[in-house]
Amino acid sequence: MKKIELEIVALSHSITQTHSYAVVLGEVNGLRRLPIVIGGFEAQAIAVALEKMNPSRPLTHDLMKNFLVAFNIDLHEIIISDLQEGIFFSKLICSSDHDTVEIDSRTSDAIALAVRFGCPIYTYENILETAGIVMDEKGEPKATKEEAVGGTTSEPSRDDLKALSLEELNVMLSEVLENEDYIRAIAIRDEINSRTRG
């Protein structure tokens, strides 16, 4: 399967859920975005590495990097390899002088390590097709025919998503993406996907 390279586009705090964050990965030289819900600790670990901050004591991901470096193991790349029931699965591709191995990892931990090692992040087409959001050249969510029809501007709770029409969901998805509320976008996208698959 052909790998598609991703880069970190944004790290967003959820307005609707406390202690929830999303890391948004963007297709390199492409228009698709892949928002992934992560915990607060992992968001902090990614932010610390992105901002090149040096905590007085190593964080868990810094410790992991130090451990790998001490034993002459290099992290070459990470691959977001699977998506099951809304959960992303990843692999760390590591090598030593004698061997190359794939290690299963939570995606948030894999991204935190990728930032520290400066290694590429990849995924596959089927994952971007299922969970990705297409943007236009201006960085806005691409409008669909359903969105052009119009819909609601209110923002119902998660339980109310099932009561909305597909047209209303598409309009709402566009609105929450404009507000960079990626956590909400994931819930709306999952509801849209559950209807269009069935």
Short mmCIF file of N, CA, C and O in Angstrom, two decimals, residues 6-8 45-46 53 59-60 64 81 103 126 139 150 158-159 170-171 194:
data_model
loop_
_atom_site.label_atom_id
_atom_site.label_comp_id
_atom_site.label_asym_id
_atom_site.label_seq_id
_atom_site.Cartn_x
_atom_site.Cartn_y
_atom_site.Cartn_z
N LEU A 6 2.19 12.94 6.12
CA LEU A 6 1.40 13.94 6.83
C LEU A 6 2.33 14.84 7.63
O LEU A 6 3.45 14.46 7.97
N GLU A 7 1.83 16.03 7.95
CA GLU A 7 2.56 16.94 8.84
C GLU A 7 1.57 17.51 9.85
O GLU A 7 0.37 17.56 9.59
N ILE A 8 2.09 17.94 10.99
CA ILE A 8 1.22 18.52 12.01
C ILE A 8 0.83 19.92 11.56
O ILE A 8 1.68 20.77 11.31
N ALA A 45 2.77 16.94 25.58
CA ALA A 45 4.03 16.35 25.12
C ALA A 45 4.35 16.77 23.69
O ALA A 45 5.50 17.07 23.35
N ILE A 46 3.34 16.81 22.84
CA ILE A 46 3.53 17.24 21.44
C ILE A 46 3.87 18.73 21.40
O ILE A 46 4.79 19.16 20.70
N MET A 53 10.70 23.40 23.73
CA MET A 53 10.90 23.75 25.14
C MET A 53 11.73 22.65 25.81
O MET A 53 11.68 21.49 25.40
N LEU A 59 10.17 14.60 30.17
CA LEU A 59 8.83 14.03 30.12
C LEU A 59 8.94 12.58 29.65
O LEU A 59 9.99 12.14 29.19
N THR A 60 7.86 11.83 29.74
CA THR A 60 7.88 10.41 29.39
C THR A 60 8.40 10.18 27.96
O THR A 60 9.21 9.29 27.73
N MET A 64 11.71 8.20 26.66
CA MET A 64 11.69 7.15 25.62
C MET A 64 12.72 7.45 24.54
O MET A 64 13.45 6.54 24.10
N SER A 81 -1.58 3.21 10.81
CA SER A 81 -1.79 2.04 9.97
C SER A 81 -3.20 1.51 9.92
O SER A 81 -3.55 0.75 9.02
N ILE A 103 6.88 -1.48 15.90
CA ILE A 103 6.36 -1.55 17.27
C ILE A 103 4.99 -0.89 17.30
O ILE A 103 4.84 0.25 16.84
N ASN A 126 -6.80 4.66 2.41
CA ASN A 126 -8.11 4.26 2.95
C ASN A 126 -8.42 4.97 4.27
O ASN A 126 -9.57 5.27 4.56
N GLY A 139 -7.81 26.86 2.49
CA GLY A 139 -7.80 26.28 3.82
C GLY A 139 -9.17 26.17 4.45
O GLY A 139 -9.31 25.91 5.63
N GLY A 150 -28.26 24.92 2.40
CA GLY A 150 -28.53 25.64 3.64
C GLY A 150 -28.91 24.69 4.74
O GLY A 150 -29.16 23.52 4.50
N ARG A 158 -24.19 16.21 21.27
CA ARG A 158 -23.83 15.02 20.51
C ARG A 158 -25.02 14.10 20.28
O ARG A 158 -25.16 13.52 19.21
N ASP A 159 -25.86 13.96 21.29
CA ASP A 159 -27.02 13.08 21.18
C ASP A 159 -28.00 13.56 20.11
O ASP A 159 -28.74 12.77 19.54
N ASN A 170 -23.81 18.40 7.21
CA ASN A 170 -22.74 18.92 6.35
C ASN A 170 -22.51 20.41 6.58
O ASN A 170 -21.37 20.87 6.62
N VAL A 171 -23.59 21.16 6.76
CA VAL A 171 -23.45 22.59 7.05
C VAL A 171 -22.77 22.79 8.40
O VAL A 171 -21.86 23.61 8.54
N SER A 194 -21.43 7.23 9.19
CA SER A 194 -22.27 6.09 9.57
C SER A 194 -23.52 6.01 8.69
O SER A 194 -24.02 4.95 8.40
#
